[in-house]
């Protein structure tokens, strides 16, 4: 169905927001990409930042060099400290919304630390409403740091099982990439990508260079490298139809991925 602006407005005034005809008309409306030339990087909390100077400093140097030719939105994970907080809060029977706030505070700390390391290069960390200033930072210095935890807080959707927030920093960074209409989403972790089993514990783990969301689910790998909800977000995305997972502990991997090389694992929506 092709609708004019007037027809869409009429439907919005007359119908429920879940009306099938209204949804079809809205879906047919032109889609605008806000930052089509930017790439979102997710720097793992446990996999990278928690390793300290040996892991973070080389990656900082690589980011500084890469931003000369790329516009970068750099999201941070939460990592081990968040897991400690989740353990205590879950033991106290606190709800997912409280755990979301607590986990977000750790991702905020990691963003602050990474922002300070990049400060002398003019790269700043922003939070909350500061995301509205991202275009200015990208225009001036080609990079900005943000906390990867989505700001759902008490409005976090509870998980089907347990109280661990289902939408954490992998999902938060993906949502930023999708909503801004970015060109790419790269997850920087401590493994070469996706394997058939956990390579840290299994000698029989086989590397998977490329796979679709449906294939991952069919193989039971939906929660093996990214947070489970990311796959559904990717499946339903309009702009970011694939994500790339690279090993940030290997010098040059991030630079190669930004250049469009097939480094690590690529997960596709279809």
PDB file of C-alpha atoms in Angstrom:
ATOM      1  CA  UNK A   1       0.000   0.000   0.000  1.00  0.00           C
ATOM      2  CA  UNK A   2       1.335   3.410  -0.941  1.00  0.00           C
ATOM      3  CA  UNK A   3       0.106   6.167   1.334  1.00  0.00           C
ATOM      4  CA  UNK A   4       0.472   9.914   1.188  1.00  0.00           C
ATOM      5  CA  UNK A   5       1.333  11.843   4.330  1.00  0.00           C
ATOM      6  CA  UNK A   6      -2.290  12.953   4.597  1.00  0.00           C
ATOM      7  CA  UNK A   7      -3.561   9.382   4.377  1.00  0.00           C
ATOM      8  CA  UNK A   8      -1.136   8.233   7.048  1.00  0.00           C
ATOM      9  CA  UNK A   9      -2.129  11.114   9.314  1.00  0.00           C
ATOM     10  CA  UNK A  10      -5.797  10.273   8.834  1.00  0.00           C
ATOM     11  CA  UNK A  11      -5.180   6.664   9.819  1.00  0.00           C
ATOM     12  CA  UNK A  12      -3.224   7.768  12.881  1.00  0.00           C
ATOM     13  CA  UNK A  13      -6.110   9.932  14.008  1.00  0.00           C
ATOM     14  CA  UNK A  14      -8.784   7.318  13.361  1.00  0.00           C
ATOM     15  CA  UNK A  15      -7.277   3.918  14.127  1.00  0.00           C
ATOM     16  CA  UNK A  16      -5.665   2.023  16.948  1.00  0.00           C
ATOM     17  CA  UNK A  17      -1.866   2.152  16.829  1.00  0.00           C
ATOM     18  CA  UNK A  18      -1.895  -1.627  16.320  1.00  0.00           C
ATOM     19  CA  UNK A  19      -4.338  -1.477  13.395  1.00  0.00           C
ATOM     20  CA  UNK A  20      -3.026  -3.564  10.469  1.00  0.00           C
ATOM     21  CA  UNK A  21      -3.778  -0.923   7.811  1.00  0.00           C
ATOM     22  CA  UNK A  22      -2.115   1.814   9.866  1.00  0.00           C
ATOM     23  CA  UNK A  23       0.964  -0.342  10.445  1.00  0.00           C
ATOM     24  CA  UNK A  24       1.204  -1.100   6.735  1.00  0.00           C
ATOM     25  CA  UNK A  25       0.943   2.586   5.856  1.00  0.00           C
ATOM     26  CA  UNK A  26       3.583   3.528   8.411  1.00  0.00           C
ATOM     27  CA  UNK A  27       5.848   0.760   7.151  1.00  0.00           C
ATOM     28  CA  UNK A  28       5.527   2.105   3.600  1.00  0.00           C
ATOM     29  CA  UNK A  29       6.632   5.582   4.659  1.00  0.00           C
ATOM     30  CA  UNK A  30      10.110   6.679   3.589  1.00  0.00           C
ATOM     31  CA  UNK A  31      12.817   5.717   6.082  1.00  0.00           C
ATOM     32  CA  UNK A  32      15.533   8.225   6.995  1.00  0.00           C
ATOM     33  CA  UNK A  33      19.059   7.181   8.002  1.00  0.00           C
ATOM     34  CA  UNK A  34      20.454   9.666  10.511  1.00  0.00           C
ATOM     35  CA  UNK A  35      24.131   8.629  10.513  1.00  0.00           C
ATOM     36  CA  UNK A  36      24.600   6.411   7.437  1.00  0.00           C
ATOM     37  CA  UNK A  37      28.384   6.844   7.343  1.00  0.00           C
ATOM     38  CA  UNK A  38      29.050   5.938  10.985  1.00  0.00           C
ATOM     39  CA  UNK A  39      30.036   2.581  12.448  1.00  0.00           C
ATOM     40  CA  UNK A  40      29.155   1.399  15.945  1.00  0.00           C
ATOM     41  CA  UNK A  41      31.856  -0.504  17.835  1.00  0.00           C
ATOM     42  CA  UNK A  42      31.011  -2.469  20.968  1.00  0.00           C
ATOM     43  CA  UNK A  43      34.104  -2.877  23.181  1.00  0.00           C
ATOM     44  CA  UNK A  44      33.538  -5.892  25.390  1.00  0.00           C
ATOM     45  CA  UNK A  45      33.617  -5.316  29.137  1.00  0.00           C
ATOM     46  CA  UNK A  46      34.684  -8.740  30.348  1.00  0.00           C
ATOM     47  CA  UNK A  47      36.477  -9.686  27.134  1.00  0.00           C
ATOM     48  CA  UNK A  48      38.527  -6.489  26.680  1.00  0.00           C
ATOM     49  CA  UNK A  49      38.228  -3.731  29.295  1.00  0.00           C
ATOM     50  CA  UNK A  50      38.486  -6.047  32.319  1.00  0.00           C
ATOM     51  CA  UNK A  51      41.848  -7.276  30.990  1.00  0.00           C
ATOM     52  CA  UNK A  52      43.310  -3.860  31.731  1.00  0.00           C
ATOM     53  CA  UNK A  53      46.162  -2.019  30.145  1.00  0.00           C
ATOM     54  CA  UNK A  54      47.578  -4.901  28.057  1.00  0.00           C
ATOM     55  CA  UNK A  55      44.305  -5.261  26.138  1.00  0.00           C
ATOM     56  CA  UNK A  56      42.947  -1.722  26.214  1.00  0.00           C
ATOM     57  CA  UNK A  57      45.972   0.399  25.293  1.00  0.00           C
ATOM     58  CA  UNK A  58      46.663  -1.244  21.901  1.00  0.00           C
ATOM     59  CA  UNK A  59      42.959  -1.013  21.067  1.00  0.00           C
ATOM     60  CA  UNK A  60      42.920   2.681  21.997  1.00  0.00           C
ATOM     61  CA  UNK A  61      45.825   3.267  19.589  1.00  0.00           C
ATOM     62  CA  UNK A  62      43.983   1.385  16.858  1.00  0.00           C
ATOM     63  CA  UNK A  63      40.804   3.404  17.419  1.00  0.00           C
ATOM     64  CA  UNK A  64      42.714   6.696  17.284  1.00  0.00           C
ATOM     65  CA  UNK A  65      44.307   5.692  13.978  1.00  0.00           C
ATOM     66  CA  UNK A  66      41.066   4.341  12.527  1.00  0.00           C
ATOM     67  CA  UNK A  67      39.019   7.448  13.258  1.00  0.00           C
ATOM     68  CA  UNK A  68      41.045   9.336  10.649  1.00  0.00           C
ATOM     69  CA  UNK A  69      39.053   7.507   7.974  1.00  0.00           C
ATOM     70  CA  UNK A  70      35.942   6.357   9.838  1.00  0.00           C
ATOM     71  CA  UNK A  71      33.211   7.869  11.981  1.00  0.00           C
ATOM     72  CA  UNK A  72      33.001   5.762  15.148  1.00  0.00           C
ATOM     73  CA  UNK A  73      30.389   5.407  17.862  1.00  0.00           C
ATOM     74  CA  UNK A  74      32.176   3.419  20.581  1.00  0.00           C
ATOM     75  CA  UNK A  75      29.946   1.596  23.063  1.00  0.00           C
ATOM     76  CA  UNK A  76      31.241  -0.119  26.194  1.00  0.00           C
ATOM     77  CA  UNK A  77      30.204  -3.359  27.818  1.00  0.00           C
ATOM     78  CA  UNK A  78      29.815  -3.931  31.551  1.00  0.00           C
ATOM     79  CA  UNK A  79      31.786  -7.101  32.225  1.00  0.00           C
ATOM     80  CA  UNK A  80      32.819  -8.899  35.381  1.00  0.00           C
ATOM     81  CA  UNK A  81      31.845  -6.203  37.877  1.00  0.00           C
ATOM     82  CA  UNK A  82      28.281  -6.247  36.545  1.00  0.00           C
ATOM     83  CA  UNK A  83      28.177 -10.024  37.009  1.00  0.00           C
ATOM     84  CA  UNK A  84      29.127  -9.588  40.665  1.00  0.00           C
ATOM     85  CA  UNK A  85      26.367  -7.008  41.080  1.00  0.00           C
ATOM     86  CA  UNK A  86      23.825  -9.249  39.323  1.00  0.00           C
ATOM     87  CA  UNK A  87      24.762 -12.095  41.666  1.00  0.00           C
ATOM     88  CA  UNK A  88      24.182 -10.027  44.798  1.00  0.00           C
ATOM     89  CA  UNK A  89      21.014  -8.336  43.513  1.00  0.00           C
ATOM     90  CA  UNK A  90      19.484 -11.602  42.305  1.00  0.00           C
ATOM     91  CA  UNK A  91      20.259 -13.141  45.690  1.00  0.00           C
ATOM     92  CA  UNK A  92      18.297 -10.304  47.261  1.00  0.00           C
ATOM     93  CA  UNK A  93      15.357 -11.095  44.937  1.00  0.00           C
ATOM     94  CA  UNK A  94      15.508  -7.689  43.269  1.00  0.00           C
ATOM     95  CA  UNK A  95      13.657  -7.356  39.922  1.00  0.00           C
ATOM     96  CA  UNK A  96      15.166  -7.128  36.440  1.00  0.00           C
ATOM     97  CA  UNK A  97      14.646  -3.352  36.336  1.00  0.00           C
ATOM     98  CA  UNK A  98      16.901  -2.860  39.358  1.00  0.00           C
ATOM     99  CA  UNK A  99      19.528  -5.189  37.916  1.00  0.00           C
ATOM    100  CA  UNK A 100      19.382  -3.196  34.686  1.00  0.00           C
ATOM    101  CA  UNK A 101      20.197   0.012  36.561  1.00  0.00           C
ATOM    102  CA  UNK A 102      23.042  -1.632  38.443  1.00  0.00           C
ATOM    103  CA  UNK A 103      24.546  -3.209  35.316  1.00  0.00           C
ATOM    104  CA  UNK A 104      24.220   0.103  33.509  1.00  0.00           C
ATOM    105  CA  UNK A 105      26.297   1.822  36.184  1.00  0.00           C
ATOM    106  CA  UNK A 106      29.230  -0.490  35.398  1.00  0.00           C
ATOM    107  CA  UNK A 107      28.961   0.111  31.643  1.00  0.00           C
ATOM    108  CA  UNK A 108      28.937   3.830  32.502  1.00  0.00           C
ATOM    109  CA  UNK A 109      32.184   3.408  34.458  1.00  0.00           C
ATOM    110  CA  UNK A 110      33.822   1.649  31.528  1.00  0.00           C
ATOM    111  CA  UNK A 111      32.678   4.403  29.165  1.00  0.00           C
ATOM    112  CA  UNK A 112      34.140   7.011  31.530  1.00  0.00           C
ATOM    113  CA  UNK A 113      37.493   5.201  31.696  1.00  0.00           C
ATOM    114  CA  UNK A 114      37.691   4.697  27.933  1.00  0.00           C
ATOM    115  CA  UNK A 115      36.673   8.318  27.419  1.00  0.00           C
ATOM    116  CA  UNK A 116      39.503   9.509  29.659  1.00  0.00           C
ATOM    117  CA  UNK A 117      42.036   7.398  27.770  1.00  0.00           C
ATOM    118  CA  UNK A 118      40.844   8.938  24.492  1.00  0.00           C
ATOM    119  CA  UNK A 119      40.438  12.477  25.856  1.00  0.00           C
ATOM    120  CA  UNK A 120      43.844  13.754  24.746  1.00  0.00           C
ATOM    121  CA  UNK A 121      42.795  12.875  21.195  1.00  0.00           C
ATOM    122  CA  UNK A 122      39.648  14.993  21.514  1.00  0.00           C
ATOM    123  CA  UNK A 123      37.335  11.989  21.845  1.00  0.00           C
ATOM    124  CA  UNK A 124      34.737  12.392  24.594  1.00  0.00           C
ATOM    125  CA  UNK A 125      32.286  10.157  26.432  1.00  0.00           C
ATOM    126  CA  UNK A 126      28.590  11.086  26.436  1.00  0.00           C
ATOM    127  CA  UNK A 127      25.674   9.634  28.361  1.00  0.00           C
ATOM    128  CA  UNK A 128      21.894   9.789  28.434  1.00  0.00           C
ATOM    129  CA  UNK A 129      20.636  12.895  26.669  1.00  0.00           C
ATOM    130  CA  UNK A 130      24.204  13.492  25.499  1.00  0.00           C
ATOM    131  CA  UNK A 131      23.549  11.063  22.649  1.00  0.00           C
ATOM    132  CA  UNK A 132      21.767  13.940  20.940  1.00  0.00           C
ATOM    133  CA  UNK A 133      25.164  15.619  20.528  1.00  0.00           C
ATOM    134  CA  UNK A 134      26.730  12.604  18.787  1.00  0.00           C
ATOM    135  CA  UNK A 135      26.524  14.199  15.286  1.00  0.00           C
ATOM    136  CA  UNK A 136      28.540  17.172  16.528  1.00  0.00           C
ATOM    137  CA  UNK A 137      31.267  14.951  17.998  1.00  0.00           C
ATOM    138  CA  UNK A 138      31.425  12.912  14.792  1.00  0.00           C
ATOM    139  CA  UNK A 139      31.673  16.053  12.679  1.00  0.00           C
ATOM    140  CA  UNK A 140      34.510  17.443  14.811  1.00  0.00           C
ATOM    141  CA  UNK A 141      36.638  14.429  15.807  1.00  0.00           C
ATOM    142  CA  UNK A 142      35.053  11.424  14.028  1.00  0.00           C
ATOM    143  CA  UNK A 143      34.465   9.480  17.261  1.00  0.00           C
ATOM    144  CA  UNK A 144      32.519   9.430  20.529  1.00  0.00           C
ATOM    145  CA  UNK A 145      32.219   6.998  23.456  1.00  0.00           C
ATOM    146  CA  UNK A 146      28.927   5.934  25.059  1.00  0.00           C
ATOM    147  CA  UNK A 147      27.721   3.411  27.618  1.00  0.00           C
ATOM    148  CA  UNK A 148      26.357   0.348  25.846  1.00  0.00           C
ATOM    149  CA  UNK A 149      23.583  -0.468  28.338  1.00  0.00           C
ATOM    150  CA  UNK A 150      20.156   0.553  26.976  1.00  0.00           C
ATOM    151  CA  UNK A 151      18.505   3.030  29.386  1.00  0.00           C
ATOM    152  CA  UNK A 152      15.427   0.916  30.153  1.00  0.00           C
ATOM    153  CA  UNK A 153      16.198   0.878  33.909  1.00  0.00           C
ATOM    154  CA  UNK A 154      12.947   0.091  35.752  1.00  0.00           C
ATOM    155  CA  UNK A 155      11.228  -0.299  32.375  1.00  0.00           C
ATOM    156  CA  UNK A 156      13.412  -3.267  31.435  1.00  0.00           C
ATOM    157  CA  UNK A 157      11.352  -6.088  29.952  1.00  0.00           C
ATOM    158  CA  UNK A 158      11.712  -9.103  32.298  1.00  0.00           C
ATOM    159  CA  UNK A 159      13.364 -12.209  30.894  1.00  0.00           C
ATOM    160  CA  UNK A 160      11.305 -15.349  30.320  1.00  0.00           C
ATOM    161  CA  UNK A 161      13.409 -17.028  33.024  1.00  0.00           C
ATOM    162  CA  UNK A 162      15.304 -15.472  35.907  1.00  0.00           C
ATOM    163  CA  UNK A 163      15.922 -11.787  36.586  1.00  0.00           C
ATOM    164  CA  UNK A 164      19.079 -11.080  34.550  1.00  0.00           C
ATOM    165  CA  UNK A 165      18.189  -8.196  32.178  1.00  0.00           C
ATOM    166  CA  UNK A 166      17.770  -9.710  28.690  1.00  0.00           C
ATOM    167  CA  UNK A 167      18.674  -6.455  26.915  1.00  0.00           C
ATOM    168  CA  UNK A 168      22.216  -5.578  27.948  1.00  0.00           C
ATOM    169  CA  UNK A 169      25.174  -3.918  26.239  1.00  0.00           C
ATOM    170  CA  UNK A 170      25.263  -6.067  23.071  1.00  0.00           C
ATOM    171  CA  UNK A 171      21.622  -5.153  22.476  1.00  0.00           C
ATOM    172  CA  UNK A 172      22.093  -1.527  23.486  1.00  0.00           C
ATOM    173  CA  UNK A 173      24.897  -0.979  20.988  1.00  0.00           C
ATOM    174  CA  UNK A 174      22.945  -2.699  18.229  1.00  0.00           C
ATOM    175  CA  UNK A 175      19.904  -0.501  18.899  1.00  0.00           C
ATOM    176  CA  UNK A 176      22.071   2.613  18.577  1.00  0.00           C
ATOM    177  CA  UNK A 177      23.400   1.355  15.233  1.00  0.00           C
ATOM    178  CA  UNK A 178      19.936   0.513  13.938  1.00  0.00           C
ATOM    179  CA  UNK A 179      18.128   3.636  15.139  1.00  0.00           C
ATOM    180  CA  UNK A 180      20.827   5.955  13.794  1.00  0.00           C
ATOM    181  CA  UNK A 181      20.835   3.991  10.520  1.00  0.00           C
ATOM    182  CA  UNK A 182      24.567   3.325  10.734  1.00  0.00           C
ATOM    183  CA  UNK A 183      26.607   1.552   8.069  1.00  0.00           C
ATOM    184  CA  UNK A 184      27.931  -1.256  10.281  1.00  0.00           C
ATOM    185  CA  UNK A 185      27.927  -2.864  13.731  1.00  0.00           C
ATOM    186  CA  UNK A 186      31.160  -4.476  14.958  1.00  0.00           C
ATOM    187  CA  UNK A 187      31.491  -6.373  18.247  1.00  0.00           C
ATOM    188  CA  UNK A 188      35.039  -6.356  19.618  1.00  0.00           C
ATOM    189  CA  UNK A 189      35.521  -9.395  21.846  1.00  0.00           C
ATOM    190  CA  UNK A 190      38.259 -11.805  22.958  1.00  0.00           C
ATOM    191  CA  UNK A 191      37.472 -14.671  20.579  1.00  0.00           C
ATOM    192  CA  UNK A 192      38.016 -14.915  16.825  1.00  0.00           C
ATOM    193  CA  UNK A 193      34.253 -15.105  16.403  1.00  0.00           C
ATOM    194  CA  UNK A 194      31.559 -17.753  16.645  1.00  0.00           C
ATOM    195  CA  UNK A 195      32.365 -21.437  17.222  1.00  0.00           C
ATOM    196  CA  UNK A 196      30.273 -24.594  17.326  1.00  0.00           C
ATOM    197  CA  UNK A 197      31.194 -24.871  21.019  1.00  0.00           C
ATOM    198  CA  UNK A 198      32.881 -22.690  23.610  1.00  0.00           C
ATOM    199  CA  UNK A 199      36.531 -22.551  22.443  1.00  0.00           C
ATOM    200  CA  UNK A 200      37.649 -21.761  25.997  1.00  0.00           C
ATOM    201  CA  UNK A 201      36.412 -25.128  27.266  1.00  0.00           C
ATOM    202  CA  UNK A 202      36.173 -27.423  24.227  1.00  0.00           C
ATOM    203  CA  UNK A 203      39.010 -28.726  22.043  1.00  0.00           C
ATOM    204  CA  UNK A 204      36.461 -29.764  19.415  1.00  0.00           C
ATOM    205  CA  UNK A 205      35.146 -26.244  18.806  1.00  0.00           C
ATOM    206  CA  UNK A 206      34.983 -25.385  15.091  1.00  0.00           C
ATOM    207  CA  UNK A 207      35.162 -21.798  13.863  1.00  0.00           C
ATOM    208  CA  UNK A 208      32.166 -20.447  11.897  1.00  0.00           C
ATOM    209  CA  UNK A 209      33.100 -17.559   9.550  1.00  0.00           C
ATOM    210  CA  UNK A 210      29.551 -16.688   8.449  1.00  0.00           C
ATOM    211  CA  UNK A 211      26.080 -17.724   9.575  1.00  0.00           C
ATOM    212  CA  UNK A 212      22.483 -16.470   9.548  1.00  0.00           C
ATOM    213  CA  UNK A 213      20.240 -15.859  12.544  1.00  0.00           C
ATOM    214  CA  UNK A 214      18.021 -18.812  11.594  1.00  0.00           C
ATOM    215  CA  UNK A 215      21.036 -21.105  11.247  1.00  0.00           C
ATOM    216  CA  UNK A 216      22.332 -20.058  14.649  1.00  0.00           C
ATOM    217  CA  UNK A 217      18.998 -20.842  16.265  1.00  0.00           C
ATOM    218  CA  UNK A 218      18.728 -24.167  14.456  1.00  0.00           C
ATOM    219  CA  UNK A 219      22.181 -25.158  15.733  1.00  0.00           C
ATOM    220  CA  UNK A 220      21.384 -24.002  19.272  1.00  0.00           C
ATOM    221  CA  UNK A 221      24.025 -21.260  19.130  1.00  0.00           C
ATOM    222  CA  UNK A 222      21.690 -18.335  19.785  1.00  0.00           C
ATOM    223  CA  UNK A 223      23.352 -17.350  23.074  1.00  0.00           C
ATOM    224  CA  UNK A 224      26.942 -18.352  22.373  1.00  0.00           C
ATOM    225  CA  UNK A 225      28.589 -15.101  21.227  1.00  0.00           C
ATOM    226  CA  UNK A 226      25.969 -12.334  21.519  1.00  0.00           C
ATOM    227  CA  UNK A 227      23.067 -11.746  23.859  1.00  0.00           C
ATOM    228  CA  UNK A 228      20.091 -13.767  22.673  1.00  0.00           C
ATOM    229  CA  UNK A 229      17.763 -10.759  21.981  1.00  0.00           C
ATOM    230  CA  UNK A 230      20.307  -9.279  19.551  1.00  0.00           C
ATOM    231  CA  UNK A 231      19.433 -11.991  17.028  1.00  0.00           C
ATOM    232  CA  UNK A 232      15.756 -11.040  17.045  1.00  0.00           C
ATOM    233  CA  UNK A 233      16.655  -7.349  16.827  1.00  0.00           C
ATOM    234  CA  UNK A 234      18.887  -8.131  13.833  1.00  0.00           C
ATOM    235  CA  UNK A 235      16.190 -10.231  12.191  1.00  0.00           C
ATOM    236  CA  UNK A 236      13.715  -7.338  12.379  1.00  0.00           C
ATOM    237  CA  UNK A 237      16.154  -4.535  11.548  1.00  0.00           C
ATOM    238  CA  UNK A 238      15.701  -2.187   8.590  1.00  0.00           C
ATOM    239  CA  UNK A 239      19.234  -0.821   8.270  1.00  0.00           C
ATOM    240  CA  UNK A 240      21.784  -3.031  10.013  1.00  0.00           C
ATOM    241  CA  UNK A 241      21.242  -6.426   8.394  1.00  0.00           C
ATOM    242  CA  UNK A 242      24.462  -8.031   9.556  1.00  0.00           C
ATOM    243  CA  UNK A 243      26.903  -7.739  12.445  1.00  0.00           C
ATOM    244  CA  UNK A 244      30.573  -8.660  12.665  1.00  0.00           C
ATOM    245  CA  UNK A 245      32.355 -10.205  15.663  1.00  0.00           C
ATOM    246  CA  UNK A 246      36.138  -9.751  15.801  1.00  0.00           C
ATOM    247  CA  UNK A 247      38.939 -10.536  18.220  1.00  0.00           C
ATOM    248  CA  UNK A 248      40.110  -7.173  19.534  1.00  0.00           C
ATOM    249  CA  UNK A 249      43.140  -8.761  21.222  1.00  0.00           C
ATOM    250  CA  UNK A 250      44.686  -9.360  17.798  1.00  0.00           C
ATOM    251  CA  UNK A 251      46.294  -6.116  16.544  1.00  0.00           C
ATOM    252  CA  UNK A 252      44.880  -4.939  13.227  1.00  0.00           C
ATOM    253  CA  UNK A 253      41.645  -6.949  13.351  1.00  0.00           C
ATOM    254  CA  UNK A 254      39.494  -3.907  14.067  1.00  0.00           C
ATOM    255  CA  UNK A 255      41.193  -1.882  11.336  1.00  0.00           C
ATOM    256  CA  UNK A 256      40.627  -4.671   8.816  1.00  0.00           C
ATOM    257  CA  UNK A 257      36.971  -5.051   9.791  1.00  0.00           C
ATOM    258  CA  UNK A 258      36.405  -1.300   9.418  1.00  0.00           C
ATOM    259  CA  UNK A 259      37.957  -1.528   5.949  1.00  0.00           C
ATOM    260  CA  UNK A 260      35.309  -4.086   4.995  1.00  0.00           C
ATOM    261  CA  UNK A 261      37.415  -7.229   5.263  1.00  0.00           C
ATOM    262  CA  UNK A 262      35.816 -10.475   6.393  1.00  0.00           C
ATOM    263  CA  UNK A 263      37.554 -10.783   9.752  1.00  0.00           C
ATOM    264  CA  UNK A 264      36.035 -12.956  12.459  1.00  0.00           C
ATOM    265  CA  UNK A 265      32.388 -14.011  12.127  1.00  0.00           C
ATOM    266  CA  UNK A 266      29.631 -12.259  10.200  1.00  0.00           C
ATOM    267  CA  UNK A 267      26.066 -12.936  11.391  1.00  0.00           C
ATOM    268  CA  UNK A 268      23.379 -12.054   8.845  1.00  0.00           C
ATOM    269  CA  UNK A 269      19.689 -11.324   9.302  1.00  0.00           C
ATOM    270  CA  UNK A 270      18.716 -13.736   6.539  1.00  0.00           C
TER     271      UNK A 270
END
